[in-house]
Amino acid sequence: MPSIAAQPYEYELPSDSQVALIVIDMQRDFLELGGFGEALGNDVKLAQAIVPTVKQLLEGCRSLHLPIFHTQEGHLPDLSDCPQSKLKRGKGNLTIGDQGKLGRILILGEPGNAIIPELAPLPGEVLIPKPGKGAFYNTDLEMQLINRNVTHLLIAGVTTEVCVQTTMREANDRGYECLLVEDATESYFPQFKQATLEMVRAQGGIVGWTANTEAVLQGLRSWKAGE
Ligand code: C5J
């Protein structure tokens, strides 16, 4: 059985279904100065550091013809899809919907809300705009995965303990076999990233597996070669 060398044990690759890559929220709002992440007081340089690794993972998965999903956290311009609780707490020197240097903070269609150009979706890849932290909440992600016969999810992006972990838990509860790519995810808080990696793979992989990009691509190449 082809597999990826992972923790807490080998991640088996399927014989009659698909493995998809899902890249969470690699948006200017979280990675650049003037976006939502910085407005909340975070050092966005920490998150920027994974861009080359995410690119390597993305290009590796593209070359193997995996289904690829990108998510984008953002709200409608009238904020009708943004809960009052999120508006109240999503507040630093600027609030969601305020005008910032990259356009309105966390609003779909604004320059700052776009996926960074290095990782922009290619034609045929699926972009999932999402109002919440989890990518399944109020989106058609689940239907898109079902339609492509996807049972296994490789998860990357930012931030590890917020949108990445929430999405992984949502996926796990829906029966997906999830692997979090260790060096292709980042937090503004290194200790939160480390804790997330440990908690998802604890207790026999209670939420799933973790592995680095090199191991993921090596496992996928052997899997595809044997198809
Ligand atoms: C946050 C995210 N941290 N993409 N969003 O608000 O993790």
mmCIF file of C-alpha atoms and ligand atoms in Angstrom:
data_model
loop_
_atom_site.group_PDB
_atom_site.id
_atom_site.type_symbol
_atom_site.label_atom_id
_atom_site.label_comp_id
_atom_site.label_asym_id
_atom_site.label_seq_id
_atom_site.Cartn_x
_atom_site.Cartn_y
_atom_site.Cartn_z
ATOM 1 C CA MET A 1 0.000 0.000 0.000
ATOM 2 C CA PRO A 2 1.660 3.328 -1.032
ATOM 3 C CA SER A 3 1.982 5.787 1.809
ATOM 4 C CA ILE A 4 3.574 8.980 3.109
ATOM 5 C CA ALA A 5 6.099 8.789 5.963
ATOM 6 C CA ALA A 6 4.159 10.741 8.583
ATOM 7 C CA GLN A 7 3.456 11.072 12.285
ATOM 8 C CA PRO A 8 2.055 9.338 14.277
ATOM 9 C CA TYR A 9 2.393 6.559 11.656
ATOM 10 C CA GLU A 10 2.303 6.031 7.864
ATOM 11 C CA TYR A 11 -0.443 7.886 5.988
ATOM 12 C CA GLU A 12 -1.860 5.368 3.534
ATOM 13 C CA LEU A 13 -2.795 6.635 0.084
ATOM 14 C CA PRO A 14 -6.044 5.396 -1.439
ATOM 15 C CA SER A 15 -6.406 2.977 -4.336
ATOM 16 C CA ASP A 16 -9.803 4.063 -5.672
ATOM 17 C CA SER A 17 -10.317 7.684 -4.634
ATOM 18 C CA GLN A 18 -8.547 11.043 -4.833
ATOM 19 C CA VAL A 19 -6.101 12.956 -2.669
ATOM 20 C CA ALA A 20 -6.544 16.742 -2.838
ATOM 21 C CA LEU A 21 -4.363 19.613 -1.699
ATOM 22 C CA ILE A 22 -6.118 22.414 0.159
ATOM 23 C CA VAL A 23 -4.180 25.638 0.663
ATOM 24 C CA ILE A 24 -5.753 27.787 3.343
ATOM 25 C CA ASP A 25 -5.932 31.589 3.129
ATOM 26 C CA MET A 26 -2.531 32.449 1.603
ATOM 27 C CA GLN A 27 -3.903 35.963 1.122
ATOM 28 C CA ARG A 28 -2.334 39.394 1.209
ATOM 29 C CA ASP A 29 -4.609 40.110 4.202
ATOM 30 C CA PHE A 30 -2.624 37.597 6.283
ATOM 31 C CA LEU A 31 0.825 37.879 4.702
ATOM 32 C CA GLU A 32 1.420 41.533 3.878
ATOM 33 C CA LEU A 33 1.744 44.785 5.752
ATOM 34 C CA GLY A 34 -1.525 46.706 5.744
ATOM 35 C CA GLY A 35 -3.811 43.650 5.865
ATOM 36 C CA PHE A 36 -6.014 42.031 8.515
ATOM 37 C CA GLY A 37 -3.152 40.107 10.166
ATOM 38 C CA GLU A 38 -1.076 43.203 10.728
ATOM 39 C CA ALA A 39 -4.131 45.219 11.836
ATOM 40 C CA LEU A 40 -4.559 42.682 14.647
ATOM 41 C CA GLY A 41 -1.005 43.381 15.813
ATOM 42 C CA ASN A 42 0.755 40.369 14.294
ATOM 43 C CA ASP A 43 4.211 40.104 12.741
ATOM 44 C CA VAL A 44 3.351 38.950 9.213
ATOM 45 C CA LYS A 45 6.985 38.109 8.402
ATOM 46 C CA LEU A 46 6.518 34.846 10.290
ATOM 47 C CA ALA A 47 3.761 33.768 7.914
ATOM 48 C CA GLN A 48 5.636 34.994 4.812
ATOM 49 C CA ALA A 49 8.464 32.572 5.549
ATOM 50 C CA ILE A 50 6.500 29.535 4.308
ATOM 51 C CA VAL A 51 5.679 30.958 0.857
ATOM 52 C CA PRO A 52 8.535 29.103 -0.953
ATOM 53 C CA THR A 53 7.597 25.808 0.724
ATOM 54 C CA VAL A 54 3.903 26.188 -0.071
ATOM 55 C CA LYS A 55 4.898 26.962 -3.662
ATOM 56 C CA GLN A 56 7.031 23.814 -3.814
ATOM 57 C CA LEU A 57 4.129 21.742 -2.433
ATOM 58 C CA LEU A 58 1.638 23.358 -4.795
ATOM 59 C CA GLU A 59 3.831 22.859 -7.849
ATOM 60 C CA GLY A 60 4.579 19.261 -6.835
ATOM 61 C CA CYS A 61 0.853 18.524 -6.510
ATOM 62 C CA ARG A 62 0.119 20.298 -9.795
ATOM 63 C CA SER A 63 2.710 18.182 -11.593
ATOM 64 C CA LEU A 64 0.965 15.043 -10.248
ATOM 65 C CA HIS A 65 -2.472 16.345 -11.344
ATOM 66 C CA LEU A 66 -4.022 16.354 -7.879
ATOM 67 C CA PRO A 67 -7.240 18.329 -7.403
ATOM 68 C CA ILE A 68 -6.238 21.642 -5.842
ATOM 69 C CA PHE A 69 -8.329 23.877 -3.612
ATOM 70 C CA HIS A 70 -7.508 27.357 -2.314
ATOM 71 C CA THR A 71 -9.531 29.060 0.400
ATOM 72 C CA GLN A 72 -9.979 32.773 0.910
ATOM 73 C CA GLU A 73 -11.346 34.243 4.132
ATOM 74 C CA GLY A 74 -13.429 37.318 3.380
ATOM 75 C CA HIS A 75 -16.808 38.995 3.668
ATOM 76 C CA LEU A 76 -19.332 40.583 1.379
ATOM 77 C CA PRO A 77 -18.919 44.376 1.034
ATOM 78 C CA ASP A 78 -22.101 44.987 3.070
ATOM 79 C CA LEU A 79 -20.817 42.635 5.809
ATOM 80 C CA SER A 80 -24.140 40.766 5.791
ATOM 81 C CA ASP A 81 -22.235 37.464 6.138
ATOM 82 C CA CYS A 82 -20.108 38.631 9.071
ATOM 83 C CA PRO A 83 -21.388 37.824 12.556
ATOM 84 C CA GLN A 84 -21.454 40.745 14.990
ATOM 85 C CA SER A 85 -19.200 38.731 17.305
ATOM 86 C CA LYS A 86 -16.495 38.529 14.621
ATOM 87 C CA LEU A 87 -16.846 42.236 13.841
ATOM 88 C CA LYS A 88 -16.519 43.147 17.503
ATOM 89 C CA ARG A 89 -13.491 40.955 18.138
ATOM 90 C CA GLY A 90 -11.799 41.283 14.719
ATOM 91 C CA LYS A 91 -10.515 44.626 15.785
ATOM 92 C CA GLY A 92 -7.024 46.002 16.124
ATOM 93 C CA ASN A 93 -5.994 49.396 14.802
ATOM 94 C CA LEU A 94 -8.516 48.656 12.014
ATOM 95 C CA THR A 95 -11.714 46.580 11.961
ATOM 96 C CA ILE A 96 -13.105 44.239 9.290
ATOM 97 C CA GLY A 97 -14.555 46.451 6.550
ATOM 98 C CA ASP A 98 -12.405 49.489 7.373
ATOM 99 C CA GLN A 99 -10.341 51.118 4.643
ATOM 100 C CA GLY A 100 -6.692 50.086 4.932
ATOM 101 C CA LYS A 101 -3.581 50.379 2.765
ATOM 102 C CA LEU A 102 -4.639 47.306 0.731
ATOM 103 C CA GLY A 103 -8.309 48.286 0.406
ATOM 104 C CA ARG A 104 -11.079 47.360 2.834
ATOM 105 C CA ILE A 105 -9.918 44.898 5.475
ATOM 106 C CA LEU A 106 -11.019 41.264 4.848
ATOM 107 C CA ILE A 107 -13.553 42.147 2.156
ATOM 108 C CA LEU A 108 -13.926 39.883 -0.885
ATOM 109 C CA GLY A 109 -12.728 41.524 -4.096
ATOM 110 C CA GLU A 110 -10.447 44.048 -2.363
ATOM 111 C CA PRO A 111 -6.757 43.986 -3.379
ATOM 112 C CA GLY A 112 -5.687 42.872 0.103
ATOM 113 C CA ASN A 113 -8.072 39.955 0.110
ATOM 114 C CA ALA A 114 -6.516 38.261 -2.931
ATOM 115 C CA ILE A 115 -4.323 35.175 -2.777
ATOM 116 C CA ILE A 116 -0.698 36.333 -3.072
ATOM 117 C CA PRO A 117 0.455 36.311 -6.736
ATOM 118 C CA GLU A 118 3.124 33.614 -6.187
ATOM 119 C CA LEU A 119 0.430 31.137 -5.107
ATOM 120 C CA ALA A 120 -2.517 32.339 -7.185
ATOM 121 C CA PRO A 121 -4.930 29.616 -8.324
ATOM 122 C CA LEU A 122 -4.496 28.371 -11.887
ATOM 123 C CA PRO A 123 -7.431 27.649 -14.207
ATOM 124 C CA GLY A 124 -9.063 24.400 -13.113
ATOM 125 C CA GLU A 125 -8.186 24.898 -9.436
ATOM 126 C CA VAL A 126 -11.041 25.625 -7.060
ATOM 127 C CA LEU A 127 -11.220 28.838 -5.046
ATOM 128 C CA ILE A 128 -13.448 28.651 -1.980
ATOM 129 C CA PRO A 129 -14.332 32.049 -0.476
ATOM 130 C CA LYS A 130 -15.299 31.510 3.150
ATOM 131 C CA PRO A 131 -16.802 33.762 5.811
ATOM 132 C CA GLY A 132 -15.610 31.658 8.746
ATOM 133 C CA LYS A 133 -12.402 30.166 10.012
ATOM 134 C CA GLY A 134 -13.354 26.663 8.862
ATOM 135 C CA ALA A 135 -13.538 26.079 5.098
ATOM 136 C CA PHE A 136 -16.688 23.910 5.338
ATOM 137 C CA TYR A 137 -18.853 26.517 7.109
ATOM 138 C CA ASN A 138 -21.250 28.216 4.648
ATOM 139 C CA THR A 139 -19.304 27.077 1.560
ATOM 140 C CA ASP A 140 -19.701 24.411 -1.135
ATOM 141 C CA LEU A 141 -16.359 22.770 -0.318
ATOM 142 C CA GLU A 142 -17.903 19.462 0.751
ATOM 143 C CA MET A 143 -19.930 19.144 -2.468
ATOM 144 C CA GLN A 144 -16.863 20.008 -4.546
ATOM 145 C CA LEU A 145 -14.868 17.278 -2.784
ATOM 146 C CA ILE A 146 -17.654 14.703 -3.176
ATOM 147 C CA ASN A 147 -17.944 15.508 -6.877
ATOM 148 C CA ARG A 148 -14.221 14.794 -7.326
ATOM 149 C CA ASN A 149 -14.263 11.584 -5.237
ATOM 150 C CA VAL A 150 -11.796 13.101 -2.772
ATOM 151 C CA THR A 151 -11.334 11.160 0.482
ATOM 152 C CA HIS A 152 -7.860 12.362 1.509
ATOM 153 C CA LEU A 153 -6.841 15.962 2.201
ATOM 154 C CA LEU A 154 -3.354 17.437 2.395
ATOM 155 C CA ILE A 155 -3.666 20.721 4.251
ATOM 156 C CA ALA A 156 -1.322 23.747 4.135
ATOM 157 C CA GLY A 157 -1.539 27.511 4.697
ATOM 158 C CA VAL A 158 -2.177 30.031 7.451
ATOM 159 C CA THR A 159 -2.734 30.306 10.287
ATOM 160 C CA THR A 160 -2.040 26.900 11.766
ATOM 161 C CA GLU A 161 -4.113 27.087 14.927
ATOM 162 C CA VAL A 162 -6.976 29.140 13.479
ATOM 163 C CA CYS A 163 -8.241 28.520 9.918
ATOM 164 C CA VAL A 164 -5.975 25.554 9.210
ATOM 165 C CA GLN A 165 -6.808 23.645 12.354
ATOM 166 C CA THR A 166 -10.519 24.525 12.233
ATOM 167 C CA THR A 167 -10.724 23.237 8.650
ATOM 168 C CA MET A 168 -8.823 20.069 9.532
ATOM 169 C CA ARG A 169 -11.194 19.347 12.407
ATOM 170 C CA GLU A 170 -14.255 20.022 10.262
ATOM 171 C CA ALA A 171 -12.858 17.665 7.601
ATOM 172 C CA ASN A 172 -11.985 14.993 10.151
ATOM 173 C CA ASP A 173 -15.544 14.992 11.498
ATOM 174 C CA ARG A 174 -16.813 14.528 7.942
ATOM 175 C CA GLY A 175 -14.667 11.403 7.489
ATOM 176 C CA TYR A 176 -11.763 12.808 5.477
ATOM 177 C CA GLU A 177 -8.278 11.415 6.102
ATOM 178 C CA CYS A 178 -6.294 14.604 6.771
ATOM 179 C CA LEU A 179 -2.583 15.306 6.759
ATOM 180 C CA LEU A 180 -1.243 18.683 7.883
ATOM 181 C CA VAL A 181 1.953 19.632 6.010
ATOM 182 C CA GLU A 182 4.297 20.749 8.790
ATOM 183 C CA ASP A 183 6.625 23.103 6.908
ATOM 184 C CA ALA A 184 3.846 24.501 4.682
ATOM 185 C CA THR A 185 1.774 25.917 7.508
ATOM 186 C CA GLU A 186 2.554 28.793 9.863
ATOM 187 C CA SER A 187 1.223 30.794 12.746
ATOM 188 C CA TYR A 188 2.019 34.268 14.058
ATOM 189 C CA PHE A 189 2.728 32.373 17.296
ATOM 190 C CA PRO A 190 5.371 29.625 16.849
ATOM 191 C CA GLN A 191 4.276 27.942 20.081
ATOM 192 C CA PHE A 192 0.685 27.667 18.778
ATOM 193 C CA LYS A 193 1.922 26.022 15.574
ATOM 194 C CA GLN A 194 3.932 23.491 17.551
ATOM 195 C CA ALA A 195 1.019 22.778 19.883
ATOM 196 C CA THR A 196 -1.333 22.290 16.924
ATOM 197 C CA LEU A 197 0.998 19.815 15.212
ATOM 198 C CA GLU A 198 1.251 17.858 18.437
ATOM 199 C CA MET A 199 -2.453 17.911 19.268
ATOM 200 C CA VAL A 200 -3.724 16.805 15.851
ATOM 201 C CA ARG A 201 -1.451 13.741 15.740
ATOM 202 C CA ALA A 202 -1.754 12.836 19.446
ATOM 203 C CA GLN A 203 -3.876 9.916 20.657
ATOM 204 C CA GLY A 204 -3.193 7.813 17.569
ATOM 205 C CA GLY A 205 -3.905 10.658 15.127
ATOM 206 C CA ILE A 206 -7.122 11.887 16.696
ATOM 207 C CA VAL A 207 -7.476 14.577 14.036
ATOM 208 C CA GLY A 208 -5.002 13.196 11.488
ATOM 209 C CA TRP A 209 -1.372 13.062 10.468
ATOM 210 C CA THR A 210 1.546 15.473 9.981
ATOM 211 C CA ALA A 211 4.513 15.221 7.601
ATOM 212 C CA ASN A 212 6.899 17.594 5.845
ATOM 213 C CA THR A 213 6.701 18.632 2.193
ATOM 214 C CA GLU A 214 9.573 16.424 1.057
ATOM 215 C CA ALA A 215 7.950 13.305 2.527
ATOM 216 C CA VAL A 216 4.552 14.254 1.110
ATOM 217 C CA LEU A 217 5.867 14.706 -2.425
ATOM 218 C CA GLN A 218 7.982 11.565 -2.250
ATOM 219 C CA GLY A 219 4.980 9.489 -1.133
ATOM 220 C CA LEU A 220 2.719 11.017 -3.768
ATOM 221 C CA ARG A 221 5.236 10.373 -6.567
ATOM 222 C CA SER A 222 5.502 6.670 -5.674
ATOM 223 C CA TRP A 223 1.716 6.472 -5.424
ATOM 224 C CA LYS A 224 1.209 8.054 -8.833
ATOM 225 C CA ALA A 225 3.987 5.931 -10.399
ATOM 226 C CA GLY A 226 2.140 2.775 -9.298
ATOM 227 C CA GLU A 227 -1.248 3.845 -10.688
HETATM 228 C C1 C5J B 1 -7.309 34.219 11.015
HETATM 229 C C2 C5J B 1 -6.807 32.522 9.376
HETATM 230 N N1 C5J B 1 -6.258 33.926 11.752
HETATM 231 N N2 C5J B 1 -6.732 32.356 8.075
HETATM 232 N N3 C5J B 1 -7.538 33.589 9.832
HETATM 233 O O1 C5J B 1 -8.087 35.082 11.357
HETATM 234 O O2 C5J B 1 -6.227 31.788 10.139
#
